[in-house]
Short mmCIF file of C-alpha atoms in Angstrom, two decimals:
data_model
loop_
_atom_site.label_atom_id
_atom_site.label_comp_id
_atom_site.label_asym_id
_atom_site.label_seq_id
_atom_site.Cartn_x
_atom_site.Cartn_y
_atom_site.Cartn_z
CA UNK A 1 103.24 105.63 78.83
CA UNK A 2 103.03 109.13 79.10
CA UNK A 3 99.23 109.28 79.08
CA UNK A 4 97.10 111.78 81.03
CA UNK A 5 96.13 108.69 83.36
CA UNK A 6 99.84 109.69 84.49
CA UNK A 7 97.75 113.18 86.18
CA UNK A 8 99.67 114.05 89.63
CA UNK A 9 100.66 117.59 90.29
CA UNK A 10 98.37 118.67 87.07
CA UNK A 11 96.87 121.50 87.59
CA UNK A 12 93.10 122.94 86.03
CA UNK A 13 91.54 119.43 86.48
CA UNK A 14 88.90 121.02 88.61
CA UNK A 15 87.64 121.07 92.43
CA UNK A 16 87.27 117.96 94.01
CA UNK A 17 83.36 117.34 94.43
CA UNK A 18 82.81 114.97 96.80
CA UNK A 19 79.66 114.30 97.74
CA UNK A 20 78.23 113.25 101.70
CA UNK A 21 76.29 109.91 101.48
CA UNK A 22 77.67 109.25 98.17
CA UNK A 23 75.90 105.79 96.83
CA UNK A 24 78.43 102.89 96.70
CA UNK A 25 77.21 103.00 92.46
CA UNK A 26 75.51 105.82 91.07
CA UNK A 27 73.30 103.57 88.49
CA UNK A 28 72.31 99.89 88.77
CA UNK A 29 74.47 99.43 85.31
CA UNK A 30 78.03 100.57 87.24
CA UNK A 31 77.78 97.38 89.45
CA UNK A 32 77.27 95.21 86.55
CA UNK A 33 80.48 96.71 84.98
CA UNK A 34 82.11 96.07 88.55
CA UNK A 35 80.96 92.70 88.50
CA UNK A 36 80.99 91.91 84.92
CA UNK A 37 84.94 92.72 85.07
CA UNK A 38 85.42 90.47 88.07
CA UNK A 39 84.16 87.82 86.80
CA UNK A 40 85.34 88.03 83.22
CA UNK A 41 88.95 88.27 84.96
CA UNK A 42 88.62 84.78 86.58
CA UNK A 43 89.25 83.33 82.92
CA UNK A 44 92.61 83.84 83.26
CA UNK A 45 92.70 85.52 79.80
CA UNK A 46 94.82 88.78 80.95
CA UNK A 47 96.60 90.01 84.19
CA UNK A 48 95.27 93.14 86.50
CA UNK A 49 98.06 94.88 84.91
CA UNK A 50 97.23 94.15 81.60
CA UNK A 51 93.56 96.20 82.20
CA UNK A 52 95.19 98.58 84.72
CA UNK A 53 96.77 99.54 80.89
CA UNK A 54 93.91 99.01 78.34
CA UNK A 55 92.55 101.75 80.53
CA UNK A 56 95.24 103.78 79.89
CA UNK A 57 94.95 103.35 76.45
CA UNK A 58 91.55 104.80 76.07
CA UNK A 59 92.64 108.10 74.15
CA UNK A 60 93.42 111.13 76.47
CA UNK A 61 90.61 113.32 75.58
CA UNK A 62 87.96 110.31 75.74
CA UNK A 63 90.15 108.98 79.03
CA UNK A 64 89.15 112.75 80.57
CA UNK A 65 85.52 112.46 79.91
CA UNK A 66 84.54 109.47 80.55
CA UNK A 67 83.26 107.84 84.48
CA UNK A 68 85.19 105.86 85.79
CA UNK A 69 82.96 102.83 84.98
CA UNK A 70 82.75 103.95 81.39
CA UNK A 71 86.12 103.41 81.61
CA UNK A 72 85.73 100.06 82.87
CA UNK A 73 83.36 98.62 80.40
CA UNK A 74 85.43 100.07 77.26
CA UNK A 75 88.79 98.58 78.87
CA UNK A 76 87.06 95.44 79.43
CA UNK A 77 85.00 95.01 76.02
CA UNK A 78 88.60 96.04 74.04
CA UNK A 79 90.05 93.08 76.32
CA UNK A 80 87.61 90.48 75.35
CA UNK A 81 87.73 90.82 72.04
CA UNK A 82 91.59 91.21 71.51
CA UNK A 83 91.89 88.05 73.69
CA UNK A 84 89.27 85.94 71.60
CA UNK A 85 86.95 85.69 74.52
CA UNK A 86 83.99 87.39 71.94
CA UNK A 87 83.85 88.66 68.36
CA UNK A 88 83.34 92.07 67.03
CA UNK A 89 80.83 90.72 65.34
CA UNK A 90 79.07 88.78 68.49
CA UNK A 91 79.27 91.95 70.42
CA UNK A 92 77.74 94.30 67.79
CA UNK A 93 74.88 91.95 67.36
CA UNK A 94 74.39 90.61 71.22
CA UNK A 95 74.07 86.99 70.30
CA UNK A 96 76.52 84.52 70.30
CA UNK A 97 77.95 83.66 67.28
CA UNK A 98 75.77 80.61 65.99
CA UNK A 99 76.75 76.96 66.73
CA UNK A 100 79.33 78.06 69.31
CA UNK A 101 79.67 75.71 72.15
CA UNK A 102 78.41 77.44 75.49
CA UNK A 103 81.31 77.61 78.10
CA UNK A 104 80.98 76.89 82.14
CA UNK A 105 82.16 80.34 83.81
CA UNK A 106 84.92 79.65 86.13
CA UNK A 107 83.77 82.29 88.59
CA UNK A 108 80.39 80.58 89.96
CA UNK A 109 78.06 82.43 92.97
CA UNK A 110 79.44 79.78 95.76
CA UNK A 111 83.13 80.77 94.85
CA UNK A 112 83.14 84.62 94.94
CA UNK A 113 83.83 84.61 98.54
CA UNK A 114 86.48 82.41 98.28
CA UNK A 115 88.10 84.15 95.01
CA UNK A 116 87.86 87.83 96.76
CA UNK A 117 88.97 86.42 100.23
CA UNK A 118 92.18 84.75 97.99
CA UNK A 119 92.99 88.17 95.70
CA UNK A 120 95.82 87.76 94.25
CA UNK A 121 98.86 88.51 95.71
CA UNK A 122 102.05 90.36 93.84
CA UNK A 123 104.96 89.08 96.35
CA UNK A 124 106.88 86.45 94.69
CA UNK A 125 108.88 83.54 96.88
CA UNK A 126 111.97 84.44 94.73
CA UNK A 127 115.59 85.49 95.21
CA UNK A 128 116.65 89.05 93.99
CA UNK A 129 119.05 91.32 94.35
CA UNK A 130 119.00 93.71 97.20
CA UNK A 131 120.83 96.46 95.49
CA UNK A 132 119.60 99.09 98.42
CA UNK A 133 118.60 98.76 102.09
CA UNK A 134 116.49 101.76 104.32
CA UNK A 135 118.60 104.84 104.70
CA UNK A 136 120.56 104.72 101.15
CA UNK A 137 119.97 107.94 98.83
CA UNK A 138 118.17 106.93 95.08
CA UNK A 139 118.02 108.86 92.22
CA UNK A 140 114.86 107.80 89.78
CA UNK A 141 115.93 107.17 86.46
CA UNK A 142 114.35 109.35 83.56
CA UNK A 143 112.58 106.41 81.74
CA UNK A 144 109.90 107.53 79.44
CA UNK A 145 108.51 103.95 77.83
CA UNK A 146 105.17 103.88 75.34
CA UNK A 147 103.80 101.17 77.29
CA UNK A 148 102.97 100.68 81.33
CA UNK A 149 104.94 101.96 83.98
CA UNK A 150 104.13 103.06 87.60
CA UNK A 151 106.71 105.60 88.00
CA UNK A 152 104.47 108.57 87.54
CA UNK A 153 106.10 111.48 85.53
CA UNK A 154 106.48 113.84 88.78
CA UNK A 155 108.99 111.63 90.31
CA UNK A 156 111.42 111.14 87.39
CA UNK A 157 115.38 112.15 88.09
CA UNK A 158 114.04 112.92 91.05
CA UNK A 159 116.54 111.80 94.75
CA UNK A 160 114.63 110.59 97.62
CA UNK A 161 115.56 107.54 100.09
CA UNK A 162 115.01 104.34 100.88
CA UNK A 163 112.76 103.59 103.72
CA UNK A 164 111.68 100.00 103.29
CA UNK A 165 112.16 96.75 101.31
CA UNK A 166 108.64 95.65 100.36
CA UNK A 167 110.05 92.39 99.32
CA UNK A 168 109.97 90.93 95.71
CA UNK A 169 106.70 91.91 93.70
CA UNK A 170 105.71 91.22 89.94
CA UNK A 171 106.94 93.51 87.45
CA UNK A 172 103.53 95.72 85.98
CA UNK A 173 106.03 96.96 83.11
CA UNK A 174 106.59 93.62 81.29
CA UNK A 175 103.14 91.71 83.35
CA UNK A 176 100.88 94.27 81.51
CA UNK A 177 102.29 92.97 78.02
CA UNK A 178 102.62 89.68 78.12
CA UNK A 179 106.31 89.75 78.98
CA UNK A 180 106.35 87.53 82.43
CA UNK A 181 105.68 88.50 85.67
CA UNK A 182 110.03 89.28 85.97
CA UNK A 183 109.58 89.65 89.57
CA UNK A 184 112.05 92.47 91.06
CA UNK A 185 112.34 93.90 94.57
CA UNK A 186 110.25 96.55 95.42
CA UNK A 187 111.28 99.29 97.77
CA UNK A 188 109.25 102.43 99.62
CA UNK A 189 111.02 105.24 98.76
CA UNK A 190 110.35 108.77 100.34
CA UNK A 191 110.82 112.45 98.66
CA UNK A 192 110.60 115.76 100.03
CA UNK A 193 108.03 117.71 98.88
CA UNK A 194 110.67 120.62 97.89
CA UNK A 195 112.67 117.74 95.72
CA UNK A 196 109.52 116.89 93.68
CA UNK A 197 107.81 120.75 93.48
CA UNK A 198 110.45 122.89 94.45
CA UNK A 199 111.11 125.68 96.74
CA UNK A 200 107.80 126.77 97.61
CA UNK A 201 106.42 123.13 98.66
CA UNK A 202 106.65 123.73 102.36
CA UNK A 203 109.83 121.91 104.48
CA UNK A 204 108.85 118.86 106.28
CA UNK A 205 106.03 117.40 104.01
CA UNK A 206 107.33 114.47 101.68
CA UNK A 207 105.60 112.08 99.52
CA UNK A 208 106.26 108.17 99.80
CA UNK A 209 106.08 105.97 96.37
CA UNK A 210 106.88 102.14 96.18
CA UNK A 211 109.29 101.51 93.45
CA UNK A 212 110.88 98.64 91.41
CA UNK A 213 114.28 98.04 91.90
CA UNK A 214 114.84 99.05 87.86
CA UNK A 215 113.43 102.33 88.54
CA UNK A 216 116.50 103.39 90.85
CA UNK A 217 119.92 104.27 90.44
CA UNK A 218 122.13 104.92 93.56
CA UNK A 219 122.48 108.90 93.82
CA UNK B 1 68.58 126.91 69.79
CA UNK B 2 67.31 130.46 70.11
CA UNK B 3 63.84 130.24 69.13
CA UNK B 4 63.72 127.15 71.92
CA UNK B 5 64.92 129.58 74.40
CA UNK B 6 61.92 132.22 73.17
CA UNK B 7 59.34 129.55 73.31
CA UNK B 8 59.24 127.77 77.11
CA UNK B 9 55.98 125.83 75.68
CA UNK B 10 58.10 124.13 72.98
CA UNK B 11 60.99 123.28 75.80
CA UNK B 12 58.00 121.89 77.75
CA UNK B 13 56.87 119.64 75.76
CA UNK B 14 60.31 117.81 75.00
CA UNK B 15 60.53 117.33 78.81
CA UNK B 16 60.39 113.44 79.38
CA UNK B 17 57.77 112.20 81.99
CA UNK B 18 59.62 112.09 85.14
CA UNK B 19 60.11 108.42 86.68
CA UNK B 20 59.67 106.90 83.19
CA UNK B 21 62.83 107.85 81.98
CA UNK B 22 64.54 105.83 79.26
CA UNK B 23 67.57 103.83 80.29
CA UNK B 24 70.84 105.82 79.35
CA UNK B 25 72.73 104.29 76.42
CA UNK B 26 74.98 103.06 78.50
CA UNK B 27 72.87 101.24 80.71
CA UNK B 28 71.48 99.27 77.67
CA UNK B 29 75.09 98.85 76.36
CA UNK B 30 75.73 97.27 79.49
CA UNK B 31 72.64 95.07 80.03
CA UNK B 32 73.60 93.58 76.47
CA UNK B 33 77.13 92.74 76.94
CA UNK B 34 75.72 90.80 80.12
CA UNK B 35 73.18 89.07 78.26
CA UNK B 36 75.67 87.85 75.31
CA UNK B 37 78.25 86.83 78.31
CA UNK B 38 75.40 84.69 80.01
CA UNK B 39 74.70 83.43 76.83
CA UNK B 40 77.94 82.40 76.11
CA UNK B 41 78.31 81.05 79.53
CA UNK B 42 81.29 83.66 79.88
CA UNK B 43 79.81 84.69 83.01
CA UNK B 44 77.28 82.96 86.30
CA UNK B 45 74.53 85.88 86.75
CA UNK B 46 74.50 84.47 90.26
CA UNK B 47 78.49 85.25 90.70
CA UNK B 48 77.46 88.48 89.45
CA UNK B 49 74.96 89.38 92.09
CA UNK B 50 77.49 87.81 94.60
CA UNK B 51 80.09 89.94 93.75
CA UNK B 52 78.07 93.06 94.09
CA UNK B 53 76.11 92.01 97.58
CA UNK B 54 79.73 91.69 99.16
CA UNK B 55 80.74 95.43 98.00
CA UNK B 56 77.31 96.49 99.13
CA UNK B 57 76.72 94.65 102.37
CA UNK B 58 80.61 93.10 103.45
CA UNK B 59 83.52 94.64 102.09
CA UNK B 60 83.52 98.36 103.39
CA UNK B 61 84.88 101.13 105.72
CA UNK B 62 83.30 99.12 108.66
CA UNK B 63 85.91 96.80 108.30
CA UNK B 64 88.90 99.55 108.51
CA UNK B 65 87.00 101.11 111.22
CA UNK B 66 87.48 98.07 113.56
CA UNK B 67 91.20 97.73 112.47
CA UNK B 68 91.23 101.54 113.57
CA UNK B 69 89.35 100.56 117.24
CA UNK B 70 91.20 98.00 117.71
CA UNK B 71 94.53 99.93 117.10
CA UNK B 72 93.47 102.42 119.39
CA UNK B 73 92.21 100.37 122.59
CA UNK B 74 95.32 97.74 122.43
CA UNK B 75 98.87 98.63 122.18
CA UNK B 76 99.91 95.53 121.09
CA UNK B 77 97.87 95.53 118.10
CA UNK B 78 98.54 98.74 117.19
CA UNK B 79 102.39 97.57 117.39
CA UNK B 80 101.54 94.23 114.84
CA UNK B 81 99.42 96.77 112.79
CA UNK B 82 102.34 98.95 112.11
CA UNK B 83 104.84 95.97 111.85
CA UNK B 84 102.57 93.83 109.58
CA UNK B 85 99.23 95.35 108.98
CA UNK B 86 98.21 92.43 105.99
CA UNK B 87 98.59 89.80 109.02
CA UNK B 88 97.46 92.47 111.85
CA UNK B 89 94.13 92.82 109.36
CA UNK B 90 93.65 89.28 109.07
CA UNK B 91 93.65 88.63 112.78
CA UNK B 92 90.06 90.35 112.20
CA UNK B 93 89.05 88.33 109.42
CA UNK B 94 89.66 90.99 106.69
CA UNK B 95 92.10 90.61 103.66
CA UNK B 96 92.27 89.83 100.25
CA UNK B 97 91.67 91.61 97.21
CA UNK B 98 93.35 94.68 96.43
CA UNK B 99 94.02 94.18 100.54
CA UNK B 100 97.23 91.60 99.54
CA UNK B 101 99.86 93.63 100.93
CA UNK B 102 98.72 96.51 103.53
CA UNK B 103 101.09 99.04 104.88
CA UNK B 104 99.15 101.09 108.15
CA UNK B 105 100.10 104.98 108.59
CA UNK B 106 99.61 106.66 111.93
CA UNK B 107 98.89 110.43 112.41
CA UNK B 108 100.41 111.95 115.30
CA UNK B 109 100.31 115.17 116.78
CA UNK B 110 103.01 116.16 114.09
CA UNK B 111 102.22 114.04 110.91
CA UNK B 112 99.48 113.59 108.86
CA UNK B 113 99.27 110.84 106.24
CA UNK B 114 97.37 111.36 102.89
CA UNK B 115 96.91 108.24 100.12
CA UNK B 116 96.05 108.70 96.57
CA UNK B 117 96.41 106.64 93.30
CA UNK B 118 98.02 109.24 90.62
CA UNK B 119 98.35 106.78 87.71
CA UNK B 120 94.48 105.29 88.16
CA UNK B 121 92.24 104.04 91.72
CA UNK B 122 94.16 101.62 94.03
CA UNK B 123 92.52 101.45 97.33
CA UNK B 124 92.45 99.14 99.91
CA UNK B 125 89.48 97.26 99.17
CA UNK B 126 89.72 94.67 101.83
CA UNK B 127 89.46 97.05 104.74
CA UNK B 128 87.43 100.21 102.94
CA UNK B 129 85.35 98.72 100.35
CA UNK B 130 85.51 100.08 96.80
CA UNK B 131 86.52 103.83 96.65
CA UNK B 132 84.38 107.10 96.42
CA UNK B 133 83.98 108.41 93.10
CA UNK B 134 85.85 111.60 94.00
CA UNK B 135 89.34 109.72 94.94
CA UNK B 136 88.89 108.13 91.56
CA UNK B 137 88.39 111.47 89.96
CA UNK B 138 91.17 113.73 88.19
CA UNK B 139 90.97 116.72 90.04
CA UNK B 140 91.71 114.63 93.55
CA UNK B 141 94.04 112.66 91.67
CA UNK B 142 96.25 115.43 89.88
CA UNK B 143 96.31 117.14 93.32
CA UNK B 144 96.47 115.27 95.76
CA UNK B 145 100.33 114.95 95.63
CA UNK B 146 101.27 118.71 94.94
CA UNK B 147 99.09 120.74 97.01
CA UNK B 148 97.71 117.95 99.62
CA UNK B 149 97.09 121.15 101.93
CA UNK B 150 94.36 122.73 99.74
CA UNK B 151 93.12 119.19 98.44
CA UNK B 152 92.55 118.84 102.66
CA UNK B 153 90.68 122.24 102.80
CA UNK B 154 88.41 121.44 100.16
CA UNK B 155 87.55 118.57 102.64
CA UNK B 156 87.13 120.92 105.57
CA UNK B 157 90.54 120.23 106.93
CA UNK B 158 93.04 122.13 108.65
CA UNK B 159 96.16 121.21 109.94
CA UNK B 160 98.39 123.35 112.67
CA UNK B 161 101.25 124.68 111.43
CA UNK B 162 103.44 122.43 112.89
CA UNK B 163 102.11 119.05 111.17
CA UNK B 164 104.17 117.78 108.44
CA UNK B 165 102.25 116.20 105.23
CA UNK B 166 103.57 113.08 103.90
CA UNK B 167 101.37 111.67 100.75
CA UNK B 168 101.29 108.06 99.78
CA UNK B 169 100.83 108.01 96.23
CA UNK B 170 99.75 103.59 96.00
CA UNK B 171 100.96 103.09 92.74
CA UNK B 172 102.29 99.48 93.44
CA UNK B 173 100.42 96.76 94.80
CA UNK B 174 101.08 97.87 98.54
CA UNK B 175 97.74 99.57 100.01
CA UNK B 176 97.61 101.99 102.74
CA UNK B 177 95.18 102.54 105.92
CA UNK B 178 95.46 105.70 107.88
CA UNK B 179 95.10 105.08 111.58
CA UNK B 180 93.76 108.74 112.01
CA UNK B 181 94.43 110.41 115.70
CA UNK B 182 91.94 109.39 118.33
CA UNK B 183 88.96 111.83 119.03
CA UNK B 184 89.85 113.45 122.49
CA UNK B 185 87.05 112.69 124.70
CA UNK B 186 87.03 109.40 123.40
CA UNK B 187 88.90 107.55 126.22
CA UNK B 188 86.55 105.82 128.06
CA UNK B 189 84.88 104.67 124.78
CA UNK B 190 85.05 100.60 124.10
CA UNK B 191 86.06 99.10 120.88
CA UNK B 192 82.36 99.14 119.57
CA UNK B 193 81.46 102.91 120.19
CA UNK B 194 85.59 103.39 118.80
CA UNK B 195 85.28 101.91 115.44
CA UNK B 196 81.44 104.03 114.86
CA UNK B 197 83.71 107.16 115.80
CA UNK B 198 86.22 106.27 112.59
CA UNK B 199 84.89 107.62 109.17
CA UNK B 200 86.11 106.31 105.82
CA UNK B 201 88.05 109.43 104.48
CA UNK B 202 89.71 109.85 108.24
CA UNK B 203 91.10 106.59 107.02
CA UNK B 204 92.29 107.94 103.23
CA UNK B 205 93.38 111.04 105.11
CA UNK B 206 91.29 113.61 104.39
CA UNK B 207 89.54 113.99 107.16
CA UNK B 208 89.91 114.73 110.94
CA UNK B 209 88.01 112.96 113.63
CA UNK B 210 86.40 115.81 115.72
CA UNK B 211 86.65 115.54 119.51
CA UNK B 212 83.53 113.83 121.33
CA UNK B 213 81.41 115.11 124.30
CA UNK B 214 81.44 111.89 126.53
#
C-alpha cells in the first residue's frame, strides 16, 4: 500500500537524533510490548507479515506520531481482537470475559530460547522458476496494490541488475492476507544511485534491494 | 495560557513532585493488556521476562562484534562469512530470529556499505540485538537511501572522495552485517581486544572505526 510507512527518499522528516548510550527500552512498558508481541505471536493466530501490515495500517498521520512501540501495541491489540484471541469488550474492561475457559500459553519461560534460537525461516524447499540469473538487466514493474508489498515506491519502473538468487522465500504480498505463503524466488537486485534519484546522485554509489521474482520484468 | 505565563507561582504549583510521577497512559494501557492476557492464560509472565532478559543480557552487538573479529583475524572465515554468513554466524553459536537468512557486506578502501529498513525496522537481531530507536525512526529511514552521504555526516562520518556508497535497503527477509574496515593499528590485536574495537553502528554502517594507538 502506498502508506507513509513506504518513507525512503522523503524528504522534511527531520534530523536523525541518535542518541550515545541509548537504553535498549526507553520505559519498562516498551519491553512488555516487545515481549507481549512475541509471545502473543507463538499462537499461531497471524504471520510476521500479517503485523509487519496492521502496522501499516495505523492511519498516516497517527503512523507519524506515534513510537515505535506505540506502534507495536496498537498493531498487536487490532490483531487480537480481529483474530478472536480477545473481545472488544474484554479489552475495554481488563477482565476476561466471565466463564471463559483459561488457555495454556504456548510460549512458556523454558521455551523462549529454543523459539528465538529456531526464528522462523522464509526459504521454502520448493521448485520455482528461475526466470533471471546474476548479470541480467530488470526493469521493476509499476505495481501500486492497497494492501502489502515490499517494493518501496522509489524503486518502481526503475532498471537495475541482478546480482544474486536468494533462493525461494514466502511471498509477504499474499502471506500478510491470508492468501498462502505462494513461495517465489527472490533475487538481490542492485540500482545506481543516478537510476533511482537522478543526475545529481553521485556516479558509483548504488542501492541493493531483494526482490520477488513478480516484481521484475526483463528490461 | 497567557495569564499562566504572567504568573510563574501558578505554573509552580502544577509541577508534579519529581520521582513520584504518575505512570504515562500508556504504561497503564500496557500493564492492563498484560494482566487480561495472564488472565486469560494468553500469555506465561515468566516467557515474558525471558524474552526480555535475552534482548537485555544475550542477543546484542557483542555477538556481531565477534563475527566481525573473527572475520578479521582468519581469512578463511572471512571467506565462509561472505559465501554463507547464516552458517558462517552459526559456527559461533548465533542465529535465529530475524538472523534466518544473513547476507555479510565488507567495506574496503573503495566501498562503503549502509543498511536501512525503508518500509518499517528489519535488523539483524541475531547478531546486533534489537535496533536503536533512531534506525527505526522516519527521518533515518526516509534518508537513508537518497542522501546516505549526509545521513553519514549527521553520524560524524566522512568518506574520501573516492569511496562509492552502496545502501542495502532489508526489505525482504535477508539481513545484513557490515564487516566495517579494520582500525589501522589494530594488527597485533587478538580476537578478544578485535571484537571490543567493533561498535554496533560500524556494523549498520554508519560509523567508522577510528585507528588505535597500540
Amino acid at each position: 500500500m502506498n502508506g507513509v510507512h513506504d518513507m525512503g527518499g522523503t524528504h522534511g522528516l527531520g534530523a536523525i537524533d541518535a542518541p550515545v548510550d541509548e537504553p535498549l527500552f526507553h520505559a519498562p512498558w516498551e519491553a512488555r510490548v516487545l515481549a507481549l508481541t512475541l509471545a502473543v505471536g507463538a499462537w499461531g493466530r497471524w504471520t510476521l507479515d500479517a503485523s509487519r501490515h496492521q502496522r501499516e495500517l495505523i492511519p498516516g498521520p497517527a503512523y507519524l506520531a506515534m513510537s515505535y512501540y506505540e506502534k507495536w501495541l496498537t498493531g498487536l491489540t487490532a490483531l487480537m481482537a480481529s483474530r478472536g484471541l480477545i473481545t472488544a469488550a474484554e479489552l475495554a474492561s481488563g477482565q476476561p470475559a466471565p466463564g471463559a475457559p483459561k488457555a495454556s500459553p504456548p510460549l512458556t519461560a523454558d521455551k523462549v530460547a529454543a523459539s528465538l534460537a529456531r526464528g522462523g525461516p522464509a526459504m521454502r524447499d520448493v521448485a520455482a522458476p528461475q526466470r533471471f540469473s546474476a548479470g541480467d538487466r530488470v526493469r521493476t514493474r509499476n505495481i501500486n496494490p492497497a494492501g502489502h508489498t515490499r517494493l518501496p515506491r522509489y524503486a518502481r519502473g526503475r532498471e537495475g541488475v541482478i546480482e544474486r538468487d536468494h533462493g525461494v522465500h514466502v511471498l509477504p504480498d499474499t502471506n500478510a492476507h491470508d492468501q498462502g505463503e505462494c513461495p517465489e524466488r527472490l533475487y538481490g537486485v542492485r540500482f545506481t544511485a543516478r537510476d533511482l534519484w537522478g543526475e545529481t546522485a553521485r556516479s558509483g554509489d548504488s542501492l541493493h534491494l531483494d526482490l520477488w521474482d513478480r516484481y521484475l520484468d526483463p528490461a | 495560557m497567557a495569564h499562566d505565563a504572567d504568573d510563574p507561582h501558578h505554573h509552580h504549583d502544577h509541577h508534579h513532585d519529581h520521582g513520584q510521577e504518575a505512570p504515562s497512559d500508556i504504561a497503564l494501557r500496557v500493564k492492563a493488556l498484560e494482566s487480561l492476557l495472564v488472565d486469560k492464560g494468553l500469555v506465561d509472565p515468566a516467557a515474558l521476562d525471558a524474552i526480555i532478559d535475552s534482548y537485555e543480557h544475550k542477543i546484542g552487538p557483542r555477538n556481531g562484534a565477534k563475527v566481525v573479529a573473527r572475520a578479521w583475524s582468519d581469512d578463511a572465515y572471512r571467506a565462509r562469512l561472505l559465501t554463507d554468513a547464516t552458517s558462517a554466524i552459526a559456527e559461533l553459536g548465533f542465529g535465529g530470529r530475524q538472523g534466518e537468512h544473513m547476507v555479510a557486506v565488507e567495506n574496503t578502501a573503495t566501498l562503503h556499505n549502509l543498511v536501512v529498513c525503508t518500509l518499517c525496522s528489519c535488523y539483524p537481531w541475531a547478531v546486533l540485538g534489537l535496533p536503536p530507536n533512531w534506525y527505526k525512526s522516519s527521518p533515518y529511514r526516509s534518508r537513508a537511501v537518497i542522501d546516505p552521504r549526509g545521513v553519514l555526516a549527521e553520524f560524524g562520518a566522512t568518506l574520501a572522495d573516492d569511496v562509492d556508497i552502496r545502501v542495502w535497503d532489508s526489505t525482504a527477509e535477508i539481513r545484513y552485517l557490515v564487516i566495517p574496515r579494520r582500525p589501522a593499528g589494530s594488527e597485533g590485536f587478538g580476537e578478544g581486544a578485535l571484537a571490543a574495537l567493533v561498535t554496533r553502528d560500524s556494523m549498520i554502517g554508519v560509523a567508522i572505526l577510528p585507528p588505535v594507538t597500540p
